[in-house]
Coordinates of C-alpha atoms and ligand atoms in Angstrom, one line a residue:
X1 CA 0.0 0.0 0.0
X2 CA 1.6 3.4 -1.3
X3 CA 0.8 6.5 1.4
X4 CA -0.4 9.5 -0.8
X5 CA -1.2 11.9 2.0
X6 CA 1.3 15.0 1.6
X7 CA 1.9 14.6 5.4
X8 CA 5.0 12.3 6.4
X9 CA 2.8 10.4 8.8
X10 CA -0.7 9.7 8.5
X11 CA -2.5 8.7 11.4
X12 CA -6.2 7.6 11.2
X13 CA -8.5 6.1 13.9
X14 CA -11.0 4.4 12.3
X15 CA -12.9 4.5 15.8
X16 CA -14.1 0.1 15.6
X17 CA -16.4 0.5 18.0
X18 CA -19.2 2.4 17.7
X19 CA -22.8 2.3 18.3
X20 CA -23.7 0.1 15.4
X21 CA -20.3 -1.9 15.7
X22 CA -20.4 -2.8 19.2
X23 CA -21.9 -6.4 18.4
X24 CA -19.8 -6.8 15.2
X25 CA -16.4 -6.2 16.6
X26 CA -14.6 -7.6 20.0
X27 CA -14.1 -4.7 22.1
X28 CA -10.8 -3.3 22.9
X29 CA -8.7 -4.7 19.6
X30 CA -6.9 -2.3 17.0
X31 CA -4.6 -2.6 14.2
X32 CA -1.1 -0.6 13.6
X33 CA 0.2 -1.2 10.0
X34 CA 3.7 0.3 10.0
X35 CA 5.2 1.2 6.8
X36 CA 9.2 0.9 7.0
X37 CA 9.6 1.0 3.4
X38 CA 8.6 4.8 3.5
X39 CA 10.8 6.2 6.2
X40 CA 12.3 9.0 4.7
X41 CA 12.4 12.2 7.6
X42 CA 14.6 12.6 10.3
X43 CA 13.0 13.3 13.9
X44 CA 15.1 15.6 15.0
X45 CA 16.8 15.5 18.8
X46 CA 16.0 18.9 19.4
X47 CA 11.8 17.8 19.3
X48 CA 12.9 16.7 23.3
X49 CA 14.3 19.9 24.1
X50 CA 13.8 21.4 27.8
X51 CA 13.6 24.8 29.1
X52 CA 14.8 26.5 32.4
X53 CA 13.3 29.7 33.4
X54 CA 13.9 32.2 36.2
X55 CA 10.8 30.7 38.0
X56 CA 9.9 29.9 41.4
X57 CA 12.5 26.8 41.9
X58 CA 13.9 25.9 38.8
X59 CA 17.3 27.5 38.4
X60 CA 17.4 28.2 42.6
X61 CA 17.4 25.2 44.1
X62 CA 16.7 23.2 40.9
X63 CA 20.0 23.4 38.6
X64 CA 21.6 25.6 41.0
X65 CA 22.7 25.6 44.7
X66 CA 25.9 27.2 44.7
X67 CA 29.5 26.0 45.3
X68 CA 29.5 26.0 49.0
X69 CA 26.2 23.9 49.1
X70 CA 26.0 20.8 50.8
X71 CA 23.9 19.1 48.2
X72 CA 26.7 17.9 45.4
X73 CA 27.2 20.0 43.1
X74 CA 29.9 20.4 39.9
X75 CA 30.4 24.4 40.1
X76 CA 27.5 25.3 41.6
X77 CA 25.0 23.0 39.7
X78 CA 23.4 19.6 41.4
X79 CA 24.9 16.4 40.4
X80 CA 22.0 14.7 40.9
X81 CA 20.0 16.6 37.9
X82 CA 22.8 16.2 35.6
X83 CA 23.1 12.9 35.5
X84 CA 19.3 12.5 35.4
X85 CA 19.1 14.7 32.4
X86 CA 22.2 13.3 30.4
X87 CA 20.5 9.7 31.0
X88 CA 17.7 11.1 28.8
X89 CA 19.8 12.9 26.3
X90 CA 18.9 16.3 26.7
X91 CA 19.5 17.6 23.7
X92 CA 19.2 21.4 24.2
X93 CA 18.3 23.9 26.7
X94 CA 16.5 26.7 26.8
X95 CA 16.9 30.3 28.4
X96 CA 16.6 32.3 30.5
X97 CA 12.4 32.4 30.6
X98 CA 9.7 32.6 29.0
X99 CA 8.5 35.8 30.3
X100 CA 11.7 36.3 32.6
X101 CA 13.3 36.8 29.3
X102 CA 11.8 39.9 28.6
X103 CA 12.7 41.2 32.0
X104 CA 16.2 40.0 31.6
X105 CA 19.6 42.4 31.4
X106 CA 21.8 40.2 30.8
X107 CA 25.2 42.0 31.8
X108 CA 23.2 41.9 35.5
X109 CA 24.8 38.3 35.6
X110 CA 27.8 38.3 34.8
X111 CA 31.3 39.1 36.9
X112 CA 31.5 38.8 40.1
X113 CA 28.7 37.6 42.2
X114 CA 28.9 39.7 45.0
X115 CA 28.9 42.4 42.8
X116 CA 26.1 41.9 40.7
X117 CA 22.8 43.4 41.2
X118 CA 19.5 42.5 42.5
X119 CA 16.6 42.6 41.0
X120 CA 12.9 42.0 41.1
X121 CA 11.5 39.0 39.4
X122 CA 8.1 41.2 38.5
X123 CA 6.6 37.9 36.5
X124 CA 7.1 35.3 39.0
X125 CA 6.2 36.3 42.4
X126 CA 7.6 39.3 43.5
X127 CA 10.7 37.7 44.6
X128 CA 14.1 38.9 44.8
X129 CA 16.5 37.9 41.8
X130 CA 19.9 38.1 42.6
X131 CA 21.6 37.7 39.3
X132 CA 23.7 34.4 41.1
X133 CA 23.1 32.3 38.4
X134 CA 23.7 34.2 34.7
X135 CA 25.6 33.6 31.0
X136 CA 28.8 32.1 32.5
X137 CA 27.1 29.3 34.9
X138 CA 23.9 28.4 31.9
X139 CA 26.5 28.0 29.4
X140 CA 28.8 25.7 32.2
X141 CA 25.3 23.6 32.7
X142 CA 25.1 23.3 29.0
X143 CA 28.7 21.8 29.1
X144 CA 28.1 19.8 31.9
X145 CA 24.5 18.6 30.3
X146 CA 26.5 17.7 26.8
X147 CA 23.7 19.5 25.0
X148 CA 23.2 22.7 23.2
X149 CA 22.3 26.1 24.4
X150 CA 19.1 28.2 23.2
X151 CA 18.8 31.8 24.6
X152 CA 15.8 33.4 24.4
X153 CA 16.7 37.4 24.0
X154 CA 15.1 40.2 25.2
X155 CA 13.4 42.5 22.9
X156 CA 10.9 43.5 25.2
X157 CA 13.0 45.6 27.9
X158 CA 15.9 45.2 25.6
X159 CA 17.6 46.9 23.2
X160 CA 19.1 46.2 19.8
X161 CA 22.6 47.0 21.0
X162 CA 22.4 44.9 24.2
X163 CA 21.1 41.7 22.4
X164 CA 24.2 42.5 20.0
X165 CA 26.9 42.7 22.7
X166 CA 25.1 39.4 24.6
X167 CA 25.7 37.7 20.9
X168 CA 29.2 39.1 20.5
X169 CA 30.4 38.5 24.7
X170 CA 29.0 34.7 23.7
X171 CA 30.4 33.4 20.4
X172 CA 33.2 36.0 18.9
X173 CA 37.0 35.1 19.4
X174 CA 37.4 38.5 17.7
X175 CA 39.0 41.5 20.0
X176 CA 36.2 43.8 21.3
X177 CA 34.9 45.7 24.5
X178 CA 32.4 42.7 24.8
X179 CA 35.5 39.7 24.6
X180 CA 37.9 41.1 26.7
X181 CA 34.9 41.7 29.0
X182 CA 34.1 37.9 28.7
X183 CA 37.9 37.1 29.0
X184 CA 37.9 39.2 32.4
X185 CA 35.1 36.8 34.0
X186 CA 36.9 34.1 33.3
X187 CA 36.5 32.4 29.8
X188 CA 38.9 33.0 27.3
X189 CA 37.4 31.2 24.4
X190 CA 34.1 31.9 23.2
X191 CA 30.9 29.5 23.5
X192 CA 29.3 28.0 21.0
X193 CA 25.4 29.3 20.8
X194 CA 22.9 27.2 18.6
X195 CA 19.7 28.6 18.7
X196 CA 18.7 32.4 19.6
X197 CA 15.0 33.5 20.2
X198 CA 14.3 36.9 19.6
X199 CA 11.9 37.8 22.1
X200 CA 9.0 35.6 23.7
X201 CA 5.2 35.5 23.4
X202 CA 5.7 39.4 22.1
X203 CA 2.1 39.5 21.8
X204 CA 1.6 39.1 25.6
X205 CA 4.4 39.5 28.8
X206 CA 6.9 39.9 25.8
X207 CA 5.6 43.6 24.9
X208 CA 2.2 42.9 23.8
X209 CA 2.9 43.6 20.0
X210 CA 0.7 43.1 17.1
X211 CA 2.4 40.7 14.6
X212 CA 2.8 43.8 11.9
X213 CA 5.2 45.7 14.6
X214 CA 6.8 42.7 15.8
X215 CA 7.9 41.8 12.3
X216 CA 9.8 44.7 11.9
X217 CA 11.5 44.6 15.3
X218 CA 12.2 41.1 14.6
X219 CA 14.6 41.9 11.2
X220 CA 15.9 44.8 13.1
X221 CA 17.1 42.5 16.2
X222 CA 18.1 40.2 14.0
X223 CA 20.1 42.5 11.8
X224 CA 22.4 42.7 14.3
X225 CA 22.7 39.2 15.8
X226 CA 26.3 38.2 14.0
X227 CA 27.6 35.0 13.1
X228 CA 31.1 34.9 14.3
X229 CA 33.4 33.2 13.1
X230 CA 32.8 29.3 14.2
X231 CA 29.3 29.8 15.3
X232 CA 25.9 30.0 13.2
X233 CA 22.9 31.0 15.5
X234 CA 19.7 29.7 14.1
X235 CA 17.2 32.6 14.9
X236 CA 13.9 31.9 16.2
X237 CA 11.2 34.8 15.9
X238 CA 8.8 34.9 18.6
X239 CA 5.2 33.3 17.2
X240 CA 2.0 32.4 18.3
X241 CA -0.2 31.7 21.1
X242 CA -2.5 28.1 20.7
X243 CA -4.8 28.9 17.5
X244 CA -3.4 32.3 16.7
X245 CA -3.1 31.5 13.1
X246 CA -2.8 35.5 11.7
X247 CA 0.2 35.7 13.8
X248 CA 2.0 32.6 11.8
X249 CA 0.3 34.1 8.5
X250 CA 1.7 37.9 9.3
X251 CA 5.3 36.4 10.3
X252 CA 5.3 34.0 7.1
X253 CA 3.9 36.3 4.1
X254 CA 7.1 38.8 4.6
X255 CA 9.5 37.0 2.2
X256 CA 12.7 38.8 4.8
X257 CA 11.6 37.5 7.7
X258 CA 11.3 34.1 6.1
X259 CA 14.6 34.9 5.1
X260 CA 16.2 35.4 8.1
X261 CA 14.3 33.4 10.8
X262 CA 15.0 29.9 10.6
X263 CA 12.2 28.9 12.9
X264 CA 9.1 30.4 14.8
X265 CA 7.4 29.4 18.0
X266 CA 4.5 27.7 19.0
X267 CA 3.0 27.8 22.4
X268 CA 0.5 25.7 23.6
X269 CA -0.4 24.3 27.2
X270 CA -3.1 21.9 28.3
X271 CA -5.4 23.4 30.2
X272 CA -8.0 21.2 31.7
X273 CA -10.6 24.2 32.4
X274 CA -9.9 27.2 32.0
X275 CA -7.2 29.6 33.3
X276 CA -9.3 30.4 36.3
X277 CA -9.7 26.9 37.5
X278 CA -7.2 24.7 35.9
X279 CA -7.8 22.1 38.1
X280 CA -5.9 20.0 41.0
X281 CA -2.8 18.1 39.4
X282 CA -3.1 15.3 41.6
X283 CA -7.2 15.6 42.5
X284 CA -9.0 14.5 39.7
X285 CA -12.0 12.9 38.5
X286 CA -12.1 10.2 35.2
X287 CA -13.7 13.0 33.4
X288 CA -11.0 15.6 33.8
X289 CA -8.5 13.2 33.2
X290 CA -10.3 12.5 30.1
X291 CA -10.5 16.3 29.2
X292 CA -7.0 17.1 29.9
X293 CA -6.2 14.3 27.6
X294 CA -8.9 15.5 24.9
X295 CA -7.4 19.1 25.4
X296 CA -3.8 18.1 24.9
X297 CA -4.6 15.7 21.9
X298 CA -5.6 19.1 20.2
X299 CA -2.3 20.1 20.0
X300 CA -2.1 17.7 16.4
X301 CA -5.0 19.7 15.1
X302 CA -2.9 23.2 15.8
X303 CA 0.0 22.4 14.8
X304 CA -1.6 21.3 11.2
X305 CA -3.3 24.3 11.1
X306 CA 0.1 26.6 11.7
X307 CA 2.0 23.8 9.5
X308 CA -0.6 24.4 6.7
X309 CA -0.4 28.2 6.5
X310 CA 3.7 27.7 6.5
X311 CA 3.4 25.4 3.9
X312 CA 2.0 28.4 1.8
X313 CA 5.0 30.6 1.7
X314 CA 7.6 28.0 2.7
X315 CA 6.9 24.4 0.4
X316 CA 11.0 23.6 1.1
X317 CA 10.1 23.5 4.8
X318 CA 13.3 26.3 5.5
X319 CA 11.5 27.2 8.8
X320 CA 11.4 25.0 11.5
X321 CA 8.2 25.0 13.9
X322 CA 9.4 25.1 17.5
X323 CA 6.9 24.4 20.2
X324 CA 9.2 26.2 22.7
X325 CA 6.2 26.0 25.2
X326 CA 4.3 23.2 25.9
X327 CA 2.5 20.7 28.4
X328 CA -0.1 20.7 31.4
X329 CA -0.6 23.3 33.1
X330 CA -2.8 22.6 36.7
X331 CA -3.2 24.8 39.6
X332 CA -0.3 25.5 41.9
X333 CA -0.1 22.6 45.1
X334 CA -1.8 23.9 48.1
X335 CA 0.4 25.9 50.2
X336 CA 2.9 26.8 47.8
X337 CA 4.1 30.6 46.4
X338 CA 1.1 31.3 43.3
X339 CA 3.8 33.0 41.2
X340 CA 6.3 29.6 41.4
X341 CA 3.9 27.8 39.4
X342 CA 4.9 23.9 41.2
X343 CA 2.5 20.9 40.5
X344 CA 2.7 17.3 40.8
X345 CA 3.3 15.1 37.8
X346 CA 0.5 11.8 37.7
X347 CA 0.4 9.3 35.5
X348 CA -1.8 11.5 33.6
X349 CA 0.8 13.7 33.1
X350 CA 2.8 10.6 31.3
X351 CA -0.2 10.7 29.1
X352 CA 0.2 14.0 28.0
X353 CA 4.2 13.8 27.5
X354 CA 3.7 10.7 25.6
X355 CA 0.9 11.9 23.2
X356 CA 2.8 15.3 22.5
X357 CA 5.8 13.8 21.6
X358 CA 4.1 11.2 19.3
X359 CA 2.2 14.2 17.4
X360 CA 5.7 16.2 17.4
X361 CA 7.4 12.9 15.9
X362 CA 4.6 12.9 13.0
X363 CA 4.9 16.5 12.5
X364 CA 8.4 16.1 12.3
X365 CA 8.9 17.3 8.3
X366 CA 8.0 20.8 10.2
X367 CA 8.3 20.6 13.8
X368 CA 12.0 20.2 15.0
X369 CA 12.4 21.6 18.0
X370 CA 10.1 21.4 21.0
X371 CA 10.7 22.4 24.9
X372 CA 8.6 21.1 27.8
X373 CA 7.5 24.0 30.7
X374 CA 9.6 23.3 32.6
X375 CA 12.5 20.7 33.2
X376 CA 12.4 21.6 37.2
X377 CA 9.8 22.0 39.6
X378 CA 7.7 24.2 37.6
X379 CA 4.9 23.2 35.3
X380 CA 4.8 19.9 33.7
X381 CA 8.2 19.2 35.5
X382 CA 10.5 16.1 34.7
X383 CA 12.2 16.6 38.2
X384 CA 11.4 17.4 41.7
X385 CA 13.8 19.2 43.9
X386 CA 13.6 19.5 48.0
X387 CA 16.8 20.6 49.4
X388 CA 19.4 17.4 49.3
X389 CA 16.3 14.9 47.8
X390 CA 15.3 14.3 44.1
X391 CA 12.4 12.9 42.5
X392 CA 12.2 11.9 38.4
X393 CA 8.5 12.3 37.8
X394 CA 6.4 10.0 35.3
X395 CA 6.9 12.7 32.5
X396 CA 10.9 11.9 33.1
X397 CA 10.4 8.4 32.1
X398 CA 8.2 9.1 28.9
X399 CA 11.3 11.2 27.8
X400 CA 13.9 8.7 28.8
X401 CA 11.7 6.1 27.4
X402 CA 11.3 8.0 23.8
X403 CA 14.6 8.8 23.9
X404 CA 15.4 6.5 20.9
X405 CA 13.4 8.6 18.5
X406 CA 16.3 11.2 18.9
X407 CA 17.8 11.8 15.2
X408 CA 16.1 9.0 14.1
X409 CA 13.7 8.5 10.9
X410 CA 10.1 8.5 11.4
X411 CA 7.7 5.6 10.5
X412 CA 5.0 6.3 8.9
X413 CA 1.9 4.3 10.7
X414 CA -1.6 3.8 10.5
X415 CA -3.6 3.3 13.4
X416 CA -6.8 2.1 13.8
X417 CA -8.0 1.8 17.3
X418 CA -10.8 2.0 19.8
X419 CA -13.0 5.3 20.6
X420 CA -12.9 6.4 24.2
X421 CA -15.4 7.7 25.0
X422 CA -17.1 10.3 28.1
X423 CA -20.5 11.4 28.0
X424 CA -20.9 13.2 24.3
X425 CA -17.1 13.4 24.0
X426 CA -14.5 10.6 22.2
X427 CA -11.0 10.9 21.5
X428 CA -9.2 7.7 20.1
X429 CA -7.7 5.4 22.5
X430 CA -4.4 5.4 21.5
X431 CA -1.3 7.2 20.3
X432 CA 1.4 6.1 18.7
X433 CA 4.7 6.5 16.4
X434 CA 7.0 5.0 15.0
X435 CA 10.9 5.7 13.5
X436 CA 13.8 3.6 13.2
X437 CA 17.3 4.4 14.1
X438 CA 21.4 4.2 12.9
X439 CA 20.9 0.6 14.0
X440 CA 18.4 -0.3 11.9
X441 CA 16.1 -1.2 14.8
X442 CA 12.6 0.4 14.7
X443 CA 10.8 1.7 18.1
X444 CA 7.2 2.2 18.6
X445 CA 5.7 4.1 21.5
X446 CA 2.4 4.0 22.8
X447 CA 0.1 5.3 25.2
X448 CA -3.3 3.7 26.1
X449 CA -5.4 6.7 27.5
X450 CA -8.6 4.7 28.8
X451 CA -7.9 3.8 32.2
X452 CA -10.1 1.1 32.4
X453 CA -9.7 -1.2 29.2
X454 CA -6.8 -2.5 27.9
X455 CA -6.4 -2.9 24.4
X456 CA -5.1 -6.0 22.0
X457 CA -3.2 -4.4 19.1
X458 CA -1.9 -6.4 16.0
X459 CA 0.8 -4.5 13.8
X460 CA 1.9 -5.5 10.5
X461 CA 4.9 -4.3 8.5
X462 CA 5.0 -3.6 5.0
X463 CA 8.6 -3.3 3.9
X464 CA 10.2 -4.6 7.0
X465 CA 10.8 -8.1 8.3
X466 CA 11.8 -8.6 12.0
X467 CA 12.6 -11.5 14.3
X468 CA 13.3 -9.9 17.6
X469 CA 10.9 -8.0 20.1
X470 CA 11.2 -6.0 23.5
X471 CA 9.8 -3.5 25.2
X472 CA 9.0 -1.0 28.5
X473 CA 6.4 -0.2 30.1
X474 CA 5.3 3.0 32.6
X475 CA 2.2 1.9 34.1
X476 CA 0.4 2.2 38.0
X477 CA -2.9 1.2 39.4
X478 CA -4.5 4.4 39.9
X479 CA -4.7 7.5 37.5
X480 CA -3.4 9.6 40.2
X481 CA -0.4 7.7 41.3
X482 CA 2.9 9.9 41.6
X483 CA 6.3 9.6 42.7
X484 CA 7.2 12.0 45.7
X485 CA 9.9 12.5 48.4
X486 CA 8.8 9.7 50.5
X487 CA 8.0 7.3 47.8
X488 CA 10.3 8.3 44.8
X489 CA 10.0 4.8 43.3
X490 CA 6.3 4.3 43.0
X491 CA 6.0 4.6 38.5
X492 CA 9.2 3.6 36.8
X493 CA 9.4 2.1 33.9
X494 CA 9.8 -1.8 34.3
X495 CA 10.1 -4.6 31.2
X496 CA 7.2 -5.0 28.8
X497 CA 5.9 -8.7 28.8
X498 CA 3.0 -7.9 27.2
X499 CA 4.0 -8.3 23.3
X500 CA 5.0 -10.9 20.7
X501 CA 6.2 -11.4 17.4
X502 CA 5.3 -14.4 15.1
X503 CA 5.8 -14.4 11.0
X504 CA 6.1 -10.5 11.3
X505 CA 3.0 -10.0 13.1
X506 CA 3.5 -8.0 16.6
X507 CA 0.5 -8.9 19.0
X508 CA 0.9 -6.2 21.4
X509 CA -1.6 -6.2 25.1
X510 CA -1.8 -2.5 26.3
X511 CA -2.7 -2.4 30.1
X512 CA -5.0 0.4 31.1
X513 CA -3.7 3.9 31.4
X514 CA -0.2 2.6 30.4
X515 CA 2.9 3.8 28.0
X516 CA 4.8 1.5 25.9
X517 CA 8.0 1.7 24.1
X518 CA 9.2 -1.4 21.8
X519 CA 11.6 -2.1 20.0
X520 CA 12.1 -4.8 17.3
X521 CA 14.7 -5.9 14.6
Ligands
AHR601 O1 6.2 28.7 31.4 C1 5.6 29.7 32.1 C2 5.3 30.9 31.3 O2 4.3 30.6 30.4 C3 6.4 31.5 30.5 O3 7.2 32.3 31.2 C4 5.7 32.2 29.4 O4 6.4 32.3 28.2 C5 4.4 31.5 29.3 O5 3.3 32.3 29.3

């Protein structure tokens, strides 16, 4: 069977069961036809991208705790979170916010530390920013992580000439005010600095611009952002908000900002209400856990939509989409600072990770860069921090557990599965995708969302013959169920029994609310 939709991946759920099919078909059984012989597009790393922002406890008391800390630390930054992001091959980084960004002056953090000024973190809190933590110790956490660095300028606060000198003090080798500046902190050669956002959500924290003025600020900024010798920044302009499709139109239609952007952003978070009651993260009923899942799912339907209108002014696909901001988004635990944004992460929350980064890997002709809010203790976090203890939350595992789609080729798949269904609502049952790596072994990755049935799924291959099977799986007993300080082990990620492979067909048994990844070859 030859794929003609213009899309890499085409995923349709033919919904088995419904009213008039209940009799006809066994309940909870679906179908996955893989086609190998049509991977052509890289999935690239950057899709599973994190991002660090001057937030309640992400970078204080998250990344960073200071040399003279008791907690280990390499330079100021935990040991503990290092090695739990290198094991999931963080591929880039983002920062310094979000919103922060726009706040941020960036010669505030750098020399020495008692010397550097306070400030007031007017977007998260109140609190007071102390400028401990700047360019020299985000770039050494980049080292230390093994992964590349994306700053997100300010253009809000900013000016042209200080985003310049932050580009030149980074990444020239040249001799200038701005390197023998650097060279006086302490670093004599200069850093290498992938990917540069100019500005964030402009149209809200980030200045509140229409798309029209924004444009033009964003060729003058960018004007002025060099390449030095040794370094090429990849510019990302600041884009829209959810369904915001005139902002992506605007940006698009102006052939030199094409030109000189080589990706925009996307922002999208789940919200399970609205954003005056966005509901417990830990509290919930079946039905919000449906919705959140509903809500999340739609994140496939806007990024088509922004894809689409790209599509019109960009067929080559120059401009990468980057969904710098993205996951659930519930209201803050009881007792804890409003402006520091810190949840608890469910297995609901695996859901969500899992069914983002499967849309992001079929997107992935367009989408190739993505950054979960946020990697610590804000948001949809992948760690918890409290003082000396650490906790890797179920979103850590979908990550580490996906992992193997990094720079690999997508799969194209078809996937036919059951409805799950609340009251007048359904979304499909399942999400999945597919890609196969430098190895030449293929991975699939699932997610079962109804936490009730499980689901009997029989895959086929065309173009692809494979003898060996194996898998993980993320699973617990409630819908609820969490790792904390007390009880960090609770969800991990244990061996996958449920699957087998006979004359090329996979027979594959989804628990309940579970997340799969297999691999065969
Ligand atoms: O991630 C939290 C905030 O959400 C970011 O600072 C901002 O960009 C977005 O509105």
């Amino acid at each position: 069977m030859k794929l003609t939709s213009s899309k890499i991946t085409f995923i349709i759920c033919l919904f088995l069961v419904g009213s008039l099919s209940v009799s006809t078909f066994a309940q909870n059984k679906g179908s996955i036809s893989l086609f190998p012989d049509q991977a052509k597009t890289k999935i690239s790393k950057d899709i599973y991208g994190h991002f660090a922002e001057h937030l309640g406890a992400c970078i204080y008391g998250g990344f960073w705790v200071g040399e003279k800390s008791p907690i280990p630390n390499t330079d100021g930054i935990r040991n503990d979170v290092v090695n739990a992001l290198r094991q999931i091959s963080i591929p880039n980084l983002r920062w310094p916010g979000g919103c922060f960004a726009d706040t941020y002056h960036w010669k505030d953090g750098i020399g020495p530390r008692e010397k550097r000024p306070s400030i007031i973190n007017t977007n998260w809190g109140g609190v007071t920013e102390d400028n401990s933590f700047g360019t020299h110790e985000f770039m050494r956490l980049t080292e230390l992580l093994g992964c590349d660095a994306y700053i997100n300028g300010n253009i809000g606060s900013g000016t042209v000439q200080e985003m310049s000198e932050w580009v030149e003090y980074l990444t020239s080798s040249n001799e200038s005010p701005m390197t023998k500046l650097r060279k006086e902190n302490g670093r004599d050669k200069p850093w290498k600095v992938k990917y540069w956002a100019v500005g964030n959500e402009t149209w809200g924290c980030g200045g509140n611009m229409t798309p029209d003025y924004y444009g033009n600020l964003f060729r003058q900024y960018s004007t002025f952002l060099h390449d030095f010798p040794g370094n090429r920044l990849e510019k990302v302009a600041s884009g829209a908000s959810d369904r915001d499709y005139n902002w992506t139109e605007t940006m698009m239609k102006n052939p030199k900002s094409r030109q000189m952007m080589q990706g925009i952003s996307l922002h999208y978070y789940t919200i399970m209400d609205n954003w005056s009651h966005k509901g417990s993260a830990t509290q919930f009923t079946e039905k919000e856990w449906f919705t959140t899942i509903r809500k999340s799912l739609e994140m496939d339907k806007i990024v088509t939509a922004h894809s689409d209108i790209m599509d019109k002014y960009d067929p080559q696909k120059k401009v990468s989409l980057v969904v710098d901001e993205w996951g659930n988004w519930f209201d803050v635990e009881p007792g804890t600072n409003p402006g520091f944004l810190f949840q608890q992460n469910t297995m609901r929350d695996a859901m969500v990770a899992a069914l983002n980064l499967n849309i992001f890997n079929n997107h992935c002709d367009r989408v190739r860069m993505a950054n979960l809010a946020q990697a610590i203790n804000v948001l949809q976090s992948l760690i918890l921090t409290k003082n000396e203890k650490m906790v890797l939350t179920p979103t850590y595992y979908v990550f580490k557990m996906w992992k193997v789609h990094q720079d690999a080729t997508l799969v194209p798949l078809k996937l036919n599965c059951e409805k799950y269904i609340m009251g007048n609502d359904t979304i499909p049952s399942i999400t999945a995708s597919a890609s196969k790596d430098a190895a030449g072994k293929t991975h699939i990755t699932l997610a079962n969302f109804d936490p009730n049935k499980s689901q009997e799924i029989t895959c086929d291959f065309s173009g692809g013959t494979y003898s060996q099977v194996k898998g993980e799986i993320l699973t617990a007993n409630t819908m609820n169920a969490c790792n904390t300080f007390d009880k960090p082990d609770e969800i991990k990620p244990v061996n996958f029994t449920g699957v087998f492979l006979k004359n090329n067909i996979l027979k594959i048994t989804l628990p309940s609310k579970s997340v799969v990844a297999i691999e065969i070859n």
